[in-house]
Short mmCIF file of C-alpha atoms in Angstrom, two decimals:
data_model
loop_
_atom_site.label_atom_id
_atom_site.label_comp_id
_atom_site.label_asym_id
_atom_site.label_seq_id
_atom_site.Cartn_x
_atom_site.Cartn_y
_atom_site.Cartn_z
CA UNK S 1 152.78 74.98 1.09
CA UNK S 2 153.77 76.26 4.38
CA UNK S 3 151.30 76.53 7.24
CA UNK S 4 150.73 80.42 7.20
CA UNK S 5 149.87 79.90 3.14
CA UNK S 6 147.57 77.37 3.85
CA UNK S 7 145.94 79.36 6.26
CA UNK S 8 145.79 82.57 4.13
CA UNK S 9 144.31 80.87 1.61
CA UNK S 10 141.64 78.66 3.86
CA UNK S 11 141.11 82.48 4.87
CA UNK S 12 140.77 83.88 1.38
CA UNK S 13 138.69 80.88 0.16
CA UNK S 14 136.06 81.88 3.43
CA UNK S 15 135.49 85.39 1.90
CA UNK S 16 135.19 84.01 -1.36
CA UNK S 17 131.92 82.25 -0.32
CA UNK S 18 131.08 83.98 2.45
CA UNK S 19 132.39 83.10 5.62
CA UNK S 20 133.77 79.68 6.01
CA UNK S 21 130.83 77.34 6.88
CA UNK S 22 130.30 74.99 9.94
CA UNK S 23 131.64 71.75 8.03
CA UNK S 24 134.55 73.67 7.44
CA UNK S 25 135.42 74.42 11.06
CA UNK S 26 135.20 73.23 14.32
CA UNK S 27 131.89 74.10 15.55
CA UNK S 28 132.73 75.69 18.91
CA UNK S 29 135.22 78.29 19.78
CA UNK S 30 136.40 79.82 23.03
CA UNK S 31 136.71 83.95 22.86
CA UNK S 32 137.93 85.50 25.78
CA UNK S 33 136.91 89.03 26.69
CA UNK S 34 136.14 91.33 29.85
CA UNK S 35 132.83 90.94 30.58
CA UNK S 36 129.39 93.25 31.27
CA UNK S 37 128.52 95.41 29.36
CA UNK S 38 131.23 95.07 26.63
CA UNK S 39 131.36 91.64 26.38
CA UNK S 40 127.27 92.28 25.43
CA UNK S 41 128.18 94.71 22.88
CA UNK S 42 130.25 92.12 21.60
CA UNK S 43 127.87 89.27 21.50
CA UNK S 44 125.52 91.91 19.56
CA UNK S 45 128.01 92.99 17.12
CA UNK S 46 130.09 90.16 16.48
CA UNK S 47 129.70 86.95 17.99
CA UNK S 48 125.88 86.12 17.74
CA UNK S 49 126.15 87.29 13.67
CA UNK S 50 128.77 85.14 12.98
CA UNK S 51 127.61 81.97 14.70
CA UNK S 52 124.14 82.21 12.87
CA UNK S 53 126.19 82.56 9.24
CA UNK S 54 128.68 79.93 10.28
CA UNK S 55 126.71 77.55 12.57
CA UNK S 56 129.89 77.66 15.25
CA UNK S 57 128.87 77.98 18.63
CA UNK S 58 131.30 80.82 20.52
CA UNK S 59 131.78 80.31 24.22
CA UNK S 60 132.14 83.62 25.84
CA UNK S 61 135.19 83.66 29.19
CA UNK S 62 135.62 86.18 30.98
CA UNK S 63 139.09 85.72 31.51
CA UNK S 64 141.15 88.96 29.97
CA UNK S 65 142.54 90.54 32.82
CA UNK S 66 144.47 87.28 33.36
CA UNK S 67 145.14 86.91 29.87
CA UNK S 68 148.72 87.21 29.92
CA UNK S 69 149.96 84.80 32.77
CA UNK S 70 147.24 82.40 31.69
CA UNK S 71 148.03 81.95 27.95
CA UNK S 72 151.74 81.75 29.87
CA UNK S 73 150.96 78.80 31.49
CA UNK S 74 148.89 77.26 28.42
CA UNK S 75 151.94 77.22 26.77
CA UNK S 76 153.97 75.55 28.84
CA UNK S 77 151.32 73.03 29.49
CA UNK S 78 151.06 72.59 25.47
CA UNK S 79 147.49 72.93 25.96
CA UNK S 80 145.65 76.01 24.20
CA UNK S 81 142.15 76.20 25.07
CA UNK S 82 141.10 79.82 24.16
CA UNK S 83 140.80 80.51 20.79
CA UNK S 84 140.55 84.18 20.32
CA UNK S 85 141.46 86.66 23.34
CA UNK S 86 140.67 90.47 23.79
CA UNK S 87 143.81 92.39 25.49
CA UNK S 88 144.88 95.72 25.78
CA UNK S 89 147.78 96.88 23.28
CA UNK S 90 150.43 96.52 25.94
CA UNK S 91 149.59 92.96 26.80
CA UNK S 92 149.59 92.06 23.22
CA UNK S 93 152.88 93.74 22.75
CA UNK S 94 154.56 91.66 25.77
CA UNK S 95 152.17 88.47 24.37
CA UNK S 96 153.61 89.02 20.96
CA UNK S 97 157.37 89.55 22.30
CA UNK S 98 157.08 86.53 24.01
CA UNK S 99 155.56 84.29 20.98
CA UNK S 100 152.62 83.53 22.42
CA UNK S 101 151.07 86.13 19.79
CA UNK S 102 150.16 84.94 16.15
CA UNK S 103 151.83 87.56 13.71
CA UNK S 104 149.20 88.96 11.89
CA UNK S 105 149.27 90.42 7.98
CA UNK S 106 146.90 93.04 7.96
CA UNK S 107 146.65 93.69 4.52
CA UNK S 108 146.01 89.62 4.00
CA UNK S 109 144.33 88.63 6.27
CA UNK S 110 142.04 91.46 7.43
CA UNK S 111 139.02 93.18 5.35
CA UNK S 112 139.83 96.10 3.59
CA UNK S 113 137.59 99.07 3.85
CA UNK S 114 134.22 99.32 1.59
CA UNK S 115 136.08 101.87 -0.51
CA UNK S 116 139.17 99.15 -1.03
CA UNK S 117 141.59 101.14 1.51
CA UNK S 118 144.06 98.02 2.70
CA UNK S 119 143.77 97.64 6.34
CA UNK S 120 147.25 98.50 7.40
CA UNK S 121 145.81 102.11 6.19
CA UNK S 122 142.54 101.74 7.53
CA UNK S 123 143.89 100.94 11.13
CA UNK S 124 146.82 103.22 11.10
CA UNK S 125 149.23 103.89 13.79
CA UNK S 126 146.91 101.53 16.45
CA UNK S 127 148.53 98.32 14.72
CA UNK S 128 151.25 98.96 17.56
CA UNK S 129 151.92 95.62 17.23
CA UNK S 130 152.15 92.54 14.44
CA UNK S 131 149.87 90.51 16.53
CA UNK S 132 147.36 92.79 17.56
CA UNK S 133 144.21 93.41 15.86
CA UNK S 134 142.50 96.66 17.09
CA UNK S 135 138.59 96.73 18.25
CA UNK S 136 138.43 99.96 19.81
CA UNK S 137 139.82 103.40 21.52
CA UNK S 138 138.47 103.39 24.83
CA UNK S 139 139.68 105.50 28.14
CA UNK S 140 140.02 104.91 31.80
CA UNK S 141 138.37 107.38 33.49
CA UNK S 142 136.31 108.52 37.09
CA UNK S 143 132.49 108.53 37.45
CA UNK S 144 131.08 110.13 40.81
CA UNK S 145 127.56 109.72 42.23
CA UNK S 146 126.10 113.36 41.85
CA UNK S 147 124.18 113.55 44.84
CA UNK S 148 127.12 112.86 47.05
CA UNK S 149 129.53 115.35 46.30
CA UNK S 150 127.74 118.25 47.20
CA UNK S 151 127.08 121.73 45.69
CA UNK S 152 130.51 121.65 43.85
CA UNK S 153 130.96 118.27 41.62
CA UNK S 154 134.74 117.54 40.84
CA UNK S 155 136.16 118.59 37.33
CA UNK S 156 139.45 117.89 37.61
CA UNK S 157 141.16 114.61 38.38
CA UNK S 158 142.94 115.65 41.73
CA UNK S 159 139.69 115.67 43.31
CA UNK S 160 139.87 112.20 43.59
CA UNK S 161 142.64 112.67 46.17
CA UNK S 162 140.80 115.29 47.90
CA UNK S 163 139.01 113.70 50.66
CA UNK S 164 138.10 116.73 52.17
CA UNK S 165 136.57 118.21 49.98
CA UNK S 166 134.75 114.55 48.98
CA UNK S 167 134.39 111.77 51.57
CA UNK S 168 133.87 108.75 51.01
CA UNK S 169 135.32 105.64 49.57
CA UNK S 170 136.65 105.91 46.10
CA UNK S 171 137.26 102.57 43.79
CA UNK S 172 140.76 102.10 42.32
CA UNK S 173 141.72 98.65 39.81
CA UNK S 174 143.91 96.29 41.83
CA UNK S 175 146.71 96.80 39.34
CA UNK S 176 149.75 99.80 38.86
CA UNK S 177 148.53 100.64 35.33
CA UNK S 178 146.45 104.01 35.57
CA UNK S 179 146.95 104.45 38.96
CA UNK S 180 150.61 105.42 39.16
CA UNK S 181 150.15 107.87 36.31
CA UNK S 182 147.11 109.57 38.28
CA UNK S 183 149.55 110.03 41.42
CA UNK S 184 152.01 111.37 39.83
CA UNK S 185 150.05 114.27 38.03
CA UNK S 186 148.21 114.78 40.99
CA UNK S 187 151.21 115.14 42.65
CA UNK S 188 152.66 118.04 40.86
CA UNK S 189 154.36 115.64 37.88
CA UNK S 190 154.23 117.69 34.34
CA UNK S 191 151.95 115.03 32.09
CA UNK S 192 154.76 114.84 29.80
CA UNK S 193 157.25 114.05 32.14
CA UNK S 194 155.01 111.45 34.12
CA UNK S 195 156.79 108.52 32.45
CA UNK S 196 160.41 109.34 32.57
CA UNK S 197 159.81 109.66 36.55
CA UNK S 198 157.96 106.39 36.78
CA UNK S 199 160.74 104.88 35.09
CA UNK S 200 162.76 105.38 37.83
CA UNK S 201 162.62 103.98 41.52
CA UNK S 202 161.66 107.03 42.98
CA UNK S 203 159.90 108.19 40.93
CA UNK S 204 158.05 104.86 41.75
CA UNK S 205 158.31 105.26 45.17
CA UNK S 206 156.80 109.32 44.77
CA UNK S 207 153.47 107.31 43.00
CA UNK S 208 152.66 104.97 45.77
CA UNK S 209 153.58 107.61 48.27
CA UNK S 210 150.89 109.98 47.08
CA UNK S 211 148.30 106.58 46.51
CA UNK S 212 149.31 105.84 50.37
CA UNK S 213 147.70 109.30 51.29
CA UNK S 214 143.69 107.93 50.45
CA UNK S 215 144.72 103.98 50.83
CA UNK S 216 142.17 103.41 53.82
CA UNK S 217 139.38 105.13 51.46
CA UNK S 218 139.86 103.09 48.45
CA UNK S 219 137.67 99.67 47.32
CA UNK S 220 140.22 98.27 44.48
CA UNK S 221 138.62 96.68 41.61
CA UNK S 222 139.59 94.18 38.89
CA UNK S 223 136.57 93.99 37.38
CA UNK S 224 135.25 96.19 34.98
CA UNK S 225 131.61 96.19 35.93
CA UNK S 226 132.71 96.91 39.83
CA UNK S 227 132.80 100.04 39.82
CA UNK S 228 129.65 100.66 38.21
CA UNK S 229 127.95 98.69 40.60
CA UNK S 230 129.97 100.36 43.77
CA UNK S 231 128.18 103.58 42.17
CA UNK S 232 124.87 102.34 41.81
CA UNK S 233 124.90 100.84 45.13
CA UNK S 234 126.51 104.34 46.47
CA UNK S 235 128.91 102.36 48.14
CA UNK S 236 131.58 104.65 46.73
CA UNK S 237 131.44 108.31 45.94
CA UNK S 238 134.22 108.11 43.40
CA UNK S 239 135.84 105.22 41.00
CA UNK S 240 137.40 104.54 38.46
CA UNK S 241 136.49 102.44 35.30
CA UNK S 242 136.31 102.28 31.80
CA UNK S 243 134.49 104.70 30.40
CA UNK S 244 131.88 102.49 28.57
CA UNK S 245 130.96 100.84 31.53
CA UNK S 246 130.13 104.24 33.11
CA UNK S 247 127.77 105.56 30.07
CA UNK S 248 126.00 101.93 30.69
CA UNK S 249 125.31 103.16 34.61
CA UNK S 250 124.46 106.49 33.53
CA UNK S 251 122.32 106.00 30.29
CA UNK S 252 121.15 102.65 30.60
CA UNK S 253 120.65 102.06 34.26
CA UNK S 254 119.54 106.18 34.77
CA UNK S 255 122.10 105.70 38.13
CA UNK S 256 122.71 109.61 39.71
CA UNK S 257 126.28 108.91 38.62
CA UNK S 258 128.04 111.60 36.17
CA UNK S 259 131.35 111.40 34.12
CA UNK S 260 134.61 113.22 34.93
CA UNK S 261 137.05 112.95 31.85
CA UNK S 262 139.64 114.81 32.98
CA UNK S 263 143.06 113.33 32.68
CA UNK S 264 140.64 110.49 31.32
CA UNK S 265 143.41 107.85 29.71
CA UNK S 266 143.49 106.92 26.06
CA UNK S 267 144.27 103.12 25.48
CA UNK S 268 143.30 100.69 22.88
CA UNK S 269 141.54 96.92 22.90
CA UNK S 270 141.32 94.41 20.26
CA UNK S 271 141.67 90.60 19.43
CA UNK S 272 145.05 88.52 19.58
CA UNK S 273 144.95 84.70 18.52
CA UNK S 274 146.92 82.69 20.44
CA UNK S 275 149.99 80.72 19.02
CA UNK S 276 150.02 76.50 19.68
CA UNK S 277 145.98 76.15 17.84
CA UNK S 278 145.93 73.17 15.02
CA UNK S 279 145.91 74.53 11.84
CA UNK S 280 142.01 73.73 11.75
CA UNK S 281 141.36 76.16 14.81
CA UNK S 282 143.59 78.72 13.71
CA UNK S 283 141.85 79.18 10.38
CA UNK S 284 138.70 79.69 12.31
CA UNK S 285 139.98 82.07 14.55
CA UNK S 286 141.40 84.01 11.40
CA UNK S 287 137.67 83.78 9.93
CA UNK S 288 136.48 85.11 12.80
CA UNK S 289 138.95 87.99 13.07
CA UNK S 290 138.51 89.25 9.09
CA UNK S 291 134.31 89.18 10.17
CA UNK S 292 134.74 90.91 13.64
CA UNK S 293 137.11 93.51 12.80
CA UNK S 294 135.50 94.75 9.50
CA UNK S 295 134.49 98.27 9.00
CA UNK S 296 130.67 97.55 9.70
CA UNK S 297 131.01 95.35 12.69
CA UNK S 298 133.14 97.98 13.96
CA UNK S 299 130.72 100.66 13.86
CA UNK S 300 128.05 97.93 15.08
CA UNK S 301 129.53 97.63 18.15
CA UNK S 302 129.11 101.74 18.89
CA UNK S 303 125.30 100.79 19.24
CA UNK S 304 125.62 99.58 22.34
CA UNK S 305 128.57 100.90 24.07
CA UNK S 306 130.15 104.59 23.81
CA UNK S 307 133.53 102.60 22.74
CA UNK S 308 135.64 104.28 19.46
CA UNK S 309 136.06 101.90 16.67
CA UNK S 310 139.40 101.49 15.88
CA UNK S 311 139.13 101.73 11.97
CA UNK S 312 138.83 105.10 10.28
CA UNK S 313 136.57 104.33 8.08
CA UNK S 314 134.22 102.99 10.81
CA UNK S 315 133.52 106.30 12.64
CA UNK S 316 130.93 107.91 10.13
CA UNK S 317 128.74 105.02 10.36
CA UNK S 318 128.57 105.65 14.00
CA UNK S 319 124.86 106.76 14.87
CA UNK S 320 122.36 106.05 17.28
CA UNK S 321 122.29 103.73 20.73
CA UNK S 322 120.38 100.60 19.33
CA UNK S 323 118.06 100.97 22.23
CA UNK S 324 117.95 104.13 23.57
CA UNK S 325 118.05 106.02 20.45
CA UNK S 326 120.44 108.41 21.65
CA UNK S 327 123.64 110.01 19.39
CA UNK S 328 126.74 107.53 20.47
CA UNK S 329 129.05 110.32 19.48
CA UNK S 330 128.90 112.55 22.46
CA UNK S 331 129.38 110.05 24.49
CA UNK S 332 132.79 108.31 22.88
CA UNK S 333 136.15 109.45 24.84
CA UNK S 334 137.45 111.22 21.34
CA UNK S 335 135.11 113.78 21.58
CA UNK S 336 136.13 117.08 21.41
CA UNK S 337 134.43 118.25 24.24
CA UNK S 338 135.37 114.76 26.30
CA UNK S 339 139.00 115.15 25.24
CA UNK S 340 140.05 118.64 26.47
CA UNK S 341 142.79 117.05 29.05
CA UNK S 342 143.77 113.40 28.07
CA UNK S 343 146.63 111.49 29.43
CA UNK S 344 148.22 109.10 26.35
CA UNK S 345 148.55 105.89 27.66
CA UNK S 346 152.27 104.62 26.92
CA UNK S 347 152.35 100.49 25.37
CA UNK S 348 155.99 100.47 25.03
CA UNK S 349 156.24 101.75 28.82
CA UNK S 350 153.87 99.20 30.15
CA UNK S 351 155.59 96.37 28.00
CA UNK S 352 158.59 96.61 29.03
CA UNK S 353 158.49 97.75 33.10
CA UNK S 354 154.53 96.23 33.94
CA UNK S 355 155.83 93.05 35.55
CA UNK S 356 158.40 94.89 38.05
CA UNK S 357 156.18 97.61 38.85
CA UNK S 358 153.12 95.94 38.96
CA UNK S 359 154.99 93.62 41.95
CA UNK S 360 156.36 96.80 43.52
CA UNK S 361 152.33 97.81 43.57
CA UNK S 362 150.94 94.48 44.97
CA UNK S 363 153.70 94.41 47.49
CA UNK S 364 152.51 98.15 48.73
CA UNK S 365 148.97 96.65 48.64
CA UNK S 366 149.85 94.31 50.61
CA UNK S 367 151.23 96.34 53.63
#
């Protein structure tokens, strides 16, 4: 029996019986993730339910932003240490180009829905890649504190390039991604056109230009909860940040910060498992996935953070805030209302041109 049998059916046999049970597995497990506030929704939803029906004891790092150059270097070291690791979809696709990606069967090795629809169906088009598992649809988007932008509060994205109008420091993620596509619209860049410029050196060069014009009033970020806590502090009267770490400032915290989703950016999360694991670490990664990613746990994880759930037939089980009580609906990025003017985030653009542009960025940063 080949390895990826015996590890579909060490995966089958766990949902047979439940879930596959501490003798079976390991009993610790390294699952890399972001951090704050959605790294708690995650303990809630996934990780603390499955360790007290398995017994395995998950180690939470903090690590995904450096995902992709560290699982690089774990692999040429031969020595895996993470077992599962949240990405975004383009880092799985480059992860997953690269081999570093386990190829996933959906349909096998992932739950169906409660009403028997295979996964492949369930997830639709956000399996953008074979190794990527999808968690949720989040956005990138702006908060602003609301008493420090006057009697006129920004609607539209530009404002965050309009220091006139709004002084003050505005926080910006250390990285191309988001940023470039903000400049260019803001600079006068149809949003269907933004990525056929960016592909091109000037059109590279137009991006940074504009970003060079509020350089001296940006804080740059690379972690998620930053910004949030800029806002809070009201060191910043701007910033941008995902927009579940925002509704965890403004509903949770009750910080005078208020959402602008304009040009807000769509983008995707979920689980990849890494390739190099022994076959005994693999199978529990697998276990973990076809628990974490069911249509329940899913929804679950909407009670604590305004985060879509990937699966379809997760989103009418979506209710209330486990502690605040409040609708979670309004407050996810697909909303209706929310999602008047969103920018589609492009995986196969990001794939294939992140590492060139993202040094093009870090050497302008640098200046």
């Amino acid at each position: 029996m080949t390895l990826t049998r015996t590890l579909l059916a060490t995966t089958a046999l766990s949902m047979t019986a439940g879930l596959a049970s501490a003798e079976d597995m390991a009993n610790e497990m390294t699952i890399v993730s972001w951090g704050g506030a959605y790294s708690a929704s995650q303990q809630n939803a996934y990780h603390t339910p499955y360790s007290e029906n398995t017994g395995v004891t998950i180690i939470n790092d903090e690590s995904s932003a450096e995902a992709v150059a560290k699982l690089r270097a774990m692999n040429e070291a031969g020595n895996v240490t993470w077992d599962v690791v949240d990405v975004v979809a383009a880092d799985a696709i480059r992860l997953c180009d690269e081999g570093l990606a386990l190829e996933i069967d959906p349909d096998t090795q992932l739950a169906a829905a409660p009403d028997g629809t295979p996964a492949s169906e369930d997830f639709g088009d956000l399996l953008v890649s074979d190794c990527f598992i999808p968690q949720i649809v989040y956005s990138t988007t702006f908060g602003y504190r609301t008493d420090l932008v006057g009697d006129t509060p920004p609607t539209e994205i530009c404002a965050v390039f309009d220091t006139e109008t709004y002084p003050g420091k505005r926080s910006l993620e250390k990285r191309a991604i988001n940023n470039m596509e903000w400049a260019l619209l803001c600079d006068g860049v149809a949003k269907e056109d933004v990525y056929d410029v960016l592909e091109t050196p000037e059109g590279q060069e137009q991006a940074l230009a504009k970003l060079d014009t509020i350089k001296d009033d940006v804080i740059w970020w690379s972690a998620g909860a930053d910004t949030p806590q800029l806002l809070a502090d009201g060191e910043v009267v701007m910033g941008s940040t995902y927009n579940g770490r925002l509704f965890s400032v403004i509903e949770e915290q009750k910080q005078p910060v208020a959402m602008l989703w304009d040009a807000q950016i769509f983008d995707l999360d979920g689980w990849i498992i890494p390739t190099g694991l022994s076959p005994e670490r693999q199978a529990r990664a697998l276990d973990y996935i076809m628990f974490a990613t069911d249509t329940q746990r899913l929804a679950d994880q909407a009670k604590w953070i305004s985060y879509g759930p990937a699966r379809a037939s997760s989103a009418p089980l979506v209710g209330q805030h486990a502690d605040l009580g409040i609708e979670m609906a309004p407050h996810m990025p697909t909303d209706p209302e929310n999602a008047k003017n969103t920018f589609l985030y492009n995986y196969e653009f990001w794939a294939d041109y992140r590492d060139d542009i993202e040094a093009k960025f870090q050497a302008w940063l640098a200046k």
